């Protein structure tokens, strides 16, 4: 977001508005938990919510499942890259690991938030489904050799609502394919309801403080987050390490386990951390590999767990960790 019509914010506004955004994300999570029907969402809380910029950069994240932490922007960016007719009242669904999602079981619901005709932010919720139409009654099929053997319904960032109304063909298709259609539809309503709550709260926030203040905060918060991360990396030594571990043996696939190697370099002068994962085996016959989203989340979670716990969780921080993968 450019600094057009930039408004100078008083220092107290930064922590105040950051907490306002955190509360909105928490409201989205609470909605999903209370409205959903499956035990995985209502009891296990296998979901995460976030607010992103209008270009799909992760902006605000609070409580989250670790493997979803860094995949939000990867899942959301296809919305603006693939569609040039986004309008208020739209909602999109993405669960494709080829389009930035972790795996088919995690449905990413996205709503573009418009204020007076301008797309300013995006509300996103990722929720693990109880059934996704797999060839077997599970959302995890690690021994499937490809997506065809897995058999789940793949939504490569698809519009599921127009003008705040469901596109009924999509709902009908899912209900026919999924084993417990009413539980699935209840979780679908919870996911859509969560992002709609986020949309309403963000519009209310713009009404209260003015769009100029909110735009300026978005820019200032990203600058603050970036500078916090640079300062944190500058505390670390300039060094490189290579680590290696063995994944547990997998019967019939990798009886001796799987070697996993990572090389990490810290450059405090540049404010960058680099993790190189290229020296690893190709995907095994049974399909044992990781999507881009899960790879990114796993690396970032491991690094962030060793840095200051109050670092903002957004792409202004994450982008200072470079991940090289095959």
Tab-separated table of C-alpha atoms in Angstrom:
chain	number	residue	atom	x	y	z
A	1	UNK	CA	0.000	0.000	0.000
A	2	UNK	CA	1.481	3.325	-1.086
A	3	UNK	CA	1.834	6.289	1.264
A	4	UNK	CA	-0.765	8.304	-0.632
A	5	UNK	CA	-2.669	10.790	1.528
A	6	UNK	CA	-0.338	9.748	4.346
A	7	UNK	CA	-1.417	10.931	7.789
A	8	UNK	CA	1.119	11.296	10.592
A	9	UNK	CA	0.007	9.082	13.476
A	10	UNK	CA	0.574	9.956	17.114
A	11	UNK	CA	2.829	7.316	18.746
A	12	UNK	CA	0.034	5.942	20.951
A	13	UNK	CA	-2.049	5.059	17.863
A	14	UNK	CA	0.308	2.271	16.797
A	15	UNK	CA	-0.225	-0.034	19.817
A	16	UNK	CA	-3.885	0.999	20.055
A	17	UNK	CA	-4.755	0.079	16.459
A	18	UNK	CA	-2.608	-3.064	16.528
A	19	UNK	CA	-4.730	-4.333	19.413
A	20	UNK	CA	-7.907	-3.371	17.541
A	21	UNK	CA	-6.786	-5.564	14.643
A	22	UNK	CA	-5.857	-8.393	17.028
A	23	UNK	CA	-9.341	-8.293	18.544
A	24	UNK	CA	-10.904	-8.568	15.082
A	25	UNK	CA	-8.832	-11.670	14.311
A	26	UNK	CA	-9.808	-13.146	17.693
A	27	UNK	CA	-13.484	-12.457	16.887
A	28	UNK	CA	-13.078	-14.400	13.652
A	29	UNK	CA	-11.542	-17.344	15.493
A	30	UNK	CA	-14.255	-17.260	18.157
A	31	UNK	CA	-16.979	-17.231	15.517
A	32	UNK	CA	-15.472	-20.233	13.773
A	33	UNK	CA	-15.202	-22.212	16.991
A	34	UNK	CA	-18.753	-21.497	18.194
A	35	UNK	CA	-20.560	-21.925	14.869
A	36	UNK	CA	-18.752	-24.970	13.420
A	37	UNK	CA	-20.217	-28.473	13.687
A	38	UNK	CA	-17.231	-30.814	13.495
A	39	UNK	CA	-15.191	-31.698	16.582
A	40	UNK	CA	-11.981	-30.781	14.783
A	41	UNK	CA	-13.038	-27.128	14.708
A	42	UNK	CA	-15.374	-26.716	17.678
A	43	UNK	CA	-13.244	-28.717	20.160
A	44	UNK	CA	-9.729	-29.154	18.742
A	45	UNK	CA	-9.690	-25.595	17.287
A	46	UNK	CA	-7.828	-26.702	14.172
A	47	UNK	CA	-8.105	-23.317	12.473
A	48	UNK	CA	-6.437	-19.934	12.145
A	49	UNK	CA	-7.611	-16.481	11.072
A	50	UNK	CA	-5.719	-13.493	9.734
A	51	UNK	CA	-5.992	-10.076	8.119
A	52	UNK	CA	-3.998	-9.388	4.958
A	53	UNK	CA	-3.310	-6.307	2.866
A	54	UNK	CA	-5.151	-5.757	-0.404
A	55	UNK	CA	-2.204	-7.359	-2.242
A	56	UNK	CA	-2.259	-10.504	-0.090
A	57	UNK	CA	0.565	-9.738	2.348
A	58	UNK	CA	-0.027	-11.165	5.825
A	59	UNK	CA	-0.684	-8.193	8.115
A	60	UNK	CA	-2.175	-9.448	11.396
A	61	UNK	CA	-2.160	-12.917	12.945
A	62	UNK	CA	-2.832	-13.879	16.558
A	63	UNK	CA	-3.396	-17.429	17.821
A	64	UNK	CA	-2.614	-19.845	14.986
A	65	UNK	CA	-1.834	-23.453	14.148
A	66	UNK	CA	1.974	-23.501	13.510
A	67	UNK	CA	1.823	-25.177	10.100
A	68	UNK	CA	-0.622	-22.477	8.923
A	69	UNK	CA	1.337	-19.529	10.354
A	70	UNK	CA	3.155	-18.508	7.179
A	71	UNK	CA	0.875	-19.963	4.509
A	72	UNK	CA	-1.859	-17.311	4.753
A	73	UNK	CA	-0.353	-14.974	2.162
A	74	UNK	CA	0.492	-17.833	-0.208
A	75	UNK	CA	-3.158	-18.950	-0.102
A	76	UNK	CA	-4.551	-15.429	-0.536
A	77	UNK	CA	-2.387	-14.023	-3.317
A	78	UNK	CA	-4.033	-16.097	-6.100
A	79	UNK	CA	-7.261	-14.188	-5.384
A	80	UNK	CA	-5.853	-10.895	-6.660
A	81	UNK	CA	-3.582	-12.532	-9.245
A	82	UNK	CA	-6.325	-14.604	-10.918
A	83	UNK	CA	-9.371	-12.327	-10.694
A	84	UNK	CA	-9.767	-8.825	-12.114
A	85	UNK	CA	-13.464	-8.511	-11.245
A	86	UNK	CA	-13.351	-8.740	-7.431
A	87	UNK	CA	-16.344	-6.975	-5.876
A	88	UNK	CA	-17.859	-6.382	-2.426
A	89	UNK	CA	-19.799	-9.476	-1.393
A	90	UNK	CA	-17.339	-11.921	-2.975
A	91	UNK	CA	-15.882	-14.843	-1.055
A	92	UNK	CA	-13.210	-17.219	-2.338
A	93	UNK	CA	-12.178	-20.736	-1.329
A	94	UNK	CA	-8.686	-22.159	-1.778
A	95	UNK	CA	-7.472	-25.545	-0.561
A	96	UNK	CA	-5.004	-26.423	-3.304
A	97	UNK	CA	-1.394	-27.150	-2.276
A	98	UNK	CA	-0.443	-26.063	-5.810
A	99	UNK	CA	-1.967	-22.629	-5.176
A	100	UNK	CA	-0.375	-21.816	-1.820
A	101	UNK	CA	-2.328	-23.956	0.675
A	102	UNK	CA	-0.910	-26.465	3.135
A	103	UNK	CA	-2.958	-29.488	2.018
A	104	UNK	CA	-6.434	-30.252	0.734
A	105	UNK	CA	-7.861	-30.637	4.235
A	106	UNK	CA	-7.291	-26.962	5.102
A	107	UNK	CA	-9.926	-24.739	3.495
A	108	UNK	CA	-8.863	-21.096	3.175
A	109	UNK	CA	-11.869	-18.742	3.034
A	110	UNK	CA	-11.074	-15.227	1.798
A	111	UNK	CA	-13.181	-12.074	1.657
A	112	UNK	CA	-11.922	-8.869	0.001
A	113	UNK	CA	-12.839	-5.981	2.323
A	114	UNK	CA	-14.023	-2.881	0.461
A	115	UNK	CA	-14.453	0.567	1.974
A	116	UNK	CA	-16.296	3.107	-0.149
A	117	UNK	CA	-15.525	1.141	-3.291
A	118	UNK	CA	-11.838	0.498	-2.555
A	119	UNK	CA	-10.353	-2.905	-1.749
A	120	UNK	CA	-8.306	-2.100	1.362
A	121	UNK	CA	-7.760	-5.410	3.191
A	122	UNK	CA	-8.575	-9.113	3.026
A	123	UNK	CA	-10.054	-11.253	5.805
A	124	UNK	CA	-8.936	-14.896	5.788
A	125	UNK	CA	-9.769	-18.008	7.795
A	126	UNK	CA	-8.143	-21.425	7.361
A	127	UNK	CA	-10.182	-24.308	8.773
A	128	UNK	CA	-9.410	-28.041	8.710
A	129	UNK	CA	-12.334	-30.047	7.353
A	130	UNK	CA	-13.663	-33.317	8.750
A	131	UNK	CA	-14.063	-34.786	5.249
A	132	UNK	CA	-12.886	-33.497	1.866
A	133	UNK	CA	-14.115	-36.185	-0.520
A	134	UNK	CA	-10.972	-38.306	-0.406
A	135	UNK	CA	-11.083	-41.837	-1.816
A	136	UNK	CA	-10.794	-42.960	1.825
A	137	UNK	CA	-12.658	-41.414	4.801
A	138	UNK	CA	-9.711	-39.312	5.995
A	139	UNK	CA	-8.163	-35.939	5.237
A	140	UNK	CA	-4.634	-37.375	5.542
A	141	UNK	CA	-3.457	-39.882	2.924
A	142	UNK	CA	0.363	-39.855	3.153
A	143	UNK	CA	0.709	-43.018	1.058
A	144	UNK	CA	-1.240	-41.676	-1.921
A	145	UNK	CA	1.161	-41.449	-4.860
A	146	UNK	CA	-0.551	-38.367	-6.337
A	147	UNK	CA	-3.621	-36.155	-6.005
A	148	UNK	CA	-5.636	-38.482	-8.221
A	149	UNK	CA	-5.183	-41.382	-5.814
A	150	UNK	CA	-5.980	-39.052	-2.947
A	151	UNK	CA	-9.221	-38.048	-4.643
A	152	UNK	CA	-10.167	-34.900	-2.700
A	153	UNK	CA	-12.004	-31.955	-4.242
A	154	UNK	CA	-9.430	-29.349	-5.255
A	155	UNK	CA	-10.455	-25.676	-5.126
A	156	UNK	CA	-7.636	-23.666	-6.783
A	157	UNK	CA	-8.914	-20.340	-5.415
A	158	UNK	CA	-12.542	-20.454	-6.535
A	159	UNK	CA	-15.263	-17.836	-6.039
A	160	UNK	CA	-17.920	-19.367	-3.772
A	161	UNK	CA	-20.055	-16.293	-3.058
A	162	UNK	CA	-21.191	-13.390	-5.178
A	163	UNK	CA	-23.077	-10.430	-3.703
A	164	UNK	CA	-23.051	-12.189	-0.280
A	165	UNK	CA	-24.893	-15.245	-1.675
A	166	UNK	CA	-23.577	-18.783	-2.132
A	167	UNK	CA	-22.856	-19.984	-5.649
A	168	UNK	CA	-25.153	-22.971	-5.312
A	169	UNK	CA	-23.455	-25.165	-7.921
A	170	UNK	CA	-20.346	-25.340	-5.710
A	171	UNK	CA	-22.376	-26.238	-2.610
A	172	UNK	CA	-24.328	-28.907	-4.485
A	173	UNK	CA	-21.142	-30.424	-5.886
A	174	UNK	CA	-19.582	-30.668	-2.414
A	175	UNK	CA	-22.673	-32.110	-0.752
A	176	UNK	CA	-22.818	-34.911	-3.323
A	177	UNK	CA	-19.115	-35.728	-2.963
A	178	UNK	CA	-18.562	-35.398	0.810
A	179	UNK	CA	-19.563	-38.198	3.183
A	180	UNK	CA	-21.307	-36.140	5.870
A	181	UNK	CA	-22.663	-33.208	3.867
A	182	UNK	CA	-24.510	-31.474	6.711
A	183	UNK	CA	-21.458	-31.415	8.984
A	184	UNK	CA	-19.401	-30.135	6.062
A	185	UNK	CA	-21.968	-27.441	5.281
A	186	UNK	CA	-22.070	-26.386	8.929
A	187	UNK	CA	-18.294	-25.934	8.895
A	188	UNK	CA	-18.574	-24.115	5.566
A	189	UNK	CA	-21.054	-21.662	7.095
A	190	UNK	CA	-18.713	-21.192	10.062
A	191	UNK	CA	-15.777	-20.396	7.770
A	192	UNK	CA	-17.782	-17.940	5.692
A	193	UNK	CA	-19.284	-16.442	8.850
A	194	UNK	CA	-15.829	-15.882	10.345
A	195	UNK	CA	-14.513	-13.921	7.362
A	196	UNK	CA	-17.766	-11.952	7.141
A	197	UNK	CA	-17.379	-10.987	10.808
A	198	UNK	CA	-13.843	-9.844	9.989
A	199	UNK	CA	-15.158	-7.830	7.040
A	200	UNK	CA	-17.806	-6.091	9.165
A	201	UNK	CA	-15.396	-5.292	12.006
A	202	UNK	CA	-12.820	-3.826	9.601
A	203	UNK	CA	-15.420	-1.607	7.938
A	204	UNK	CA	-16.552	-0.451	11.394
A	205	UNK	CA	-12.924	0.354	12.235
A	206	UNK	CA	-12.607	2.486	9.091
A	207	UNK	CA	-15.848	4.269	9.980
A	208	UNK	CA	-14.583	5.033	13.478
A	209	UNK	CA	-11.050	6.235	12.714
A	210	UNK	CA	-11.273	7.199	9.041
A	211	UNK	CA	-9.740	5.482	6.060
A	212	UNK	CA	-6.742	7.836	6.073
A	213	UNK	CA	-5.788	6.783	9.604
A	214	UNK	CA	-6.207	3.076	8.788
A	215	UNK	CA	-4.114	3.321	5.603
A	216	UNK	CA	-1.383	5.174	7.455
A	217	UNK	CA	-1.435	2.573	10.224
A	218	UNK	CA	-1.059	-0.254	7.710
A	219	UNK	CA	2.090	1.381	6.321
A	220	UNK	CA	3.476	2.322	9.764
A	221	UNK	CA	2.838	-1.129	11.255
A	222	UNK	CA	4.647	-2.839	8.408
A	223	UNK	CA	7.593	-0.454	8.821
A	224	UNK	CA	7.636	-1.059	12.566
A	225	UNK	CA	7.495	-4.844	12.086
A	226	UNK	CA	10.317	-4.779	9.541
A	227	UNK	CA	12.535	-2.673	11.796
A	228	UNK	CA	11.823	-4.908	14.803
A	229	UNK	CA	12.912	-7.956	12.808
A	230	UNK	CA	16.076	-6.255	11.542
A	231	UNK	CA	16.995	-5.230	15.092
A	232	UNK	CA	16.384	-8.790	16.296
A	233	UNK	CA	18.609	-10.318	13.611
A	234	UNK	CA	21.383	-7.797	14.357
A	235	UNK	CA	21.629	-9.282	17.850
A	236	UNK	CA	22.665	-12.634	16.350
A	237	UNK	CA	26.175	-13.695	15.302
A	238	UNK	CA	27.177	-13.821	11.649
A	239	UNK	CA	27.514	-17.533	11.005
A	240	UNK	CA	26.401	-20.575	9.020
A	241	UNK	CA	25.415	-24.036	10.196
A	242	UNK	CA	24.376	-27.297	8.563
A	243	UNK	CA	22.081	-29.629	10.471
A	244	UNK	CA	20.964	-33.144	9.672
A	245	UNK	CA	18.395	-35.468	11.226
A	246	UNK	CA	16.633	-38.675	10.220
A	247	UNK	CA	12.908	-38.995	9.770
A	248	UNK	CA	11.479	-42.156	11.349
A	249	UNK	CA	11.525	-45.304	9.161
A	250	UNK	CA	8.411	-45.718	6.995
A	251	UNK	CA	7.385	-49.306	6.343
A	252	UNK	CA	7.518	-50.186	2.653
A	253	UNK	CA	8.724	-46.733	1.606
A	254	UNK	CA	11.832	-45.742	3.557
A	255	UNK	CA	12.834	-48.621	5.879
A	256	UNK	CA	15.979	-46.770	6.960
A	257	UNK	CA	14.221	-43.430	7.443
A	258	UNK	CA	14.639	-40.249	5.429
A	259	UNK	CA	17.660	-37.982	5.765
A	260	UNK	CA	16.674	-34.337	6.204
A	261	UNK	CA	19.339	-31.639	5.880
A	262	UNK	CA	19.166	-27.866	6.288
A	263	UNK	CA	21.775	-25.145	6.023
A	264	UNK	CA	21.127	-21.872	7.836
A	265	UNK	CA	23.048	-18.626	7.464
A	266	UNK	CA	22.627	-15.433	9.476
A	267	UNK	CA	23.716	-12.089	8.071
A	268	UNK	CA	23.124	-9.459	10.771
A	269	UNK	CA	24.534	-6.699	8.535
A	270	UNK	CA	21.833	-7.312	5.936
A	271	UNK	CA	19.190	-8.272	8.485
A	272	UNK	CA	18.579	-11.608	6.746
A	273	UNK	CA	18.365	-15.277	7.700
A	274	UNK	CA	18.679	-17.830	4.895
A	275	UNK	CA	17.643	-21.482	5.118
A	276	UNK	CA	18.730	-23.771	2.254
A	277	UNK	CA	16.778	-27.025	1.948
A	278	UNK	CA	17.895	-28.050	-1.537
A	279	UNK	CA	20.218	-30.855	-0.379
A	280	UNK	CA	17.412	-33.326	0.248
A	281	UNK	CA	15.950	-36.342	-1.554
A	282	UNK	CA	13.365	-36.014	-4.294
A	283	UNK	CA	9.764	-36.908	-3.499
A	284	UNK	CA	9.528	-40.574	-2.608
A	285	UNK	CA	7.348	-43.011	-4.522
A	286	UNK	CA	4.598	-42.786	-1.907
A	287	UNK	CA	4.339	-39.028	-2.265
A	288	UNK	CA	6.227	-38.058	0.899
A	289	UNK	CA	6.955	-34.391	0.320
A	290	UNK	CA	5.821	-31.001	1.571
A	291	UNK	CA	3.943	-28.215	-0.143
A	292	UNK	CA	5.478	-24.760	-0.413
A	293	UNK	CA	3.128	-23.545	2.329
A	294	UNK	CA	4.021	-26.248	4.860
A	295	UNK	CA	7.736	-25.915	4.094
A	296	UNK	CA	7.618	-22.162	4.678
A	297	UNK	CA	5.559	-22.482	7.848
A	298	UNK	CA	7.815	-25.195	9.321
A	299	UNK	CA	10.970	-23.147	8.767
A	300	UNK	CA	9.497	-19.883	10.050
A	301	UNK	CA	7.977	-21.537	13.123
A	302	UNK	CA	11.323	-23.049	14.095
A	303	UNK	CA	13.160	-19.740	13.713
A	304	UNK	CA	10.539	-17.509	15.322
A	305	UNK	CA	10.401	-19.793	18.371
A	306	UNK	CA	14.004	-18.727	19.033
A	307	UNK	CA	13.503	-14.985	18.587
A	308	UNK	CA	11.663	-12.384	20.651
A	309	UNK	CA	8.145	-13.668	21.397
A	310	UNK	CA	6.560	-10.247	20.843
A	311	UNK	CA	7.685	-9.911	17.223
A	312	UNK	CA	4.631	-9.177	15.049
A	313	UNK	CA	3.464	-12.181	13.048
A	314	UNK	CA	3.257	-10.777	9.547
A	315	UNK	CA	5.090	-10.802	6.225
A	316	UNK	CA	7.092	-7.676	7.064
A	317	UNK	CA	8.840	-9.922	9.600
A	318	UNK	CA	8.678	-13.197	7.665
A	319	UNK	CA	10.209	-11.716	4.505
A	320	UNK	CA	13.561	-11.349	6.293
A	321	UNK	CA	13.799	-15.157	6.347
A	322	UNK	CA	14.724	-16.461	2.916
A	323	UNK	CA	13.882	-20.090	2.192
A	324	UNK	CA	15.538	-21.923	-0.701
A	325	UNK	CA	13.724	-25.121	-1.637
A	326	UNK	CA	13.464	-27.407	-4.611
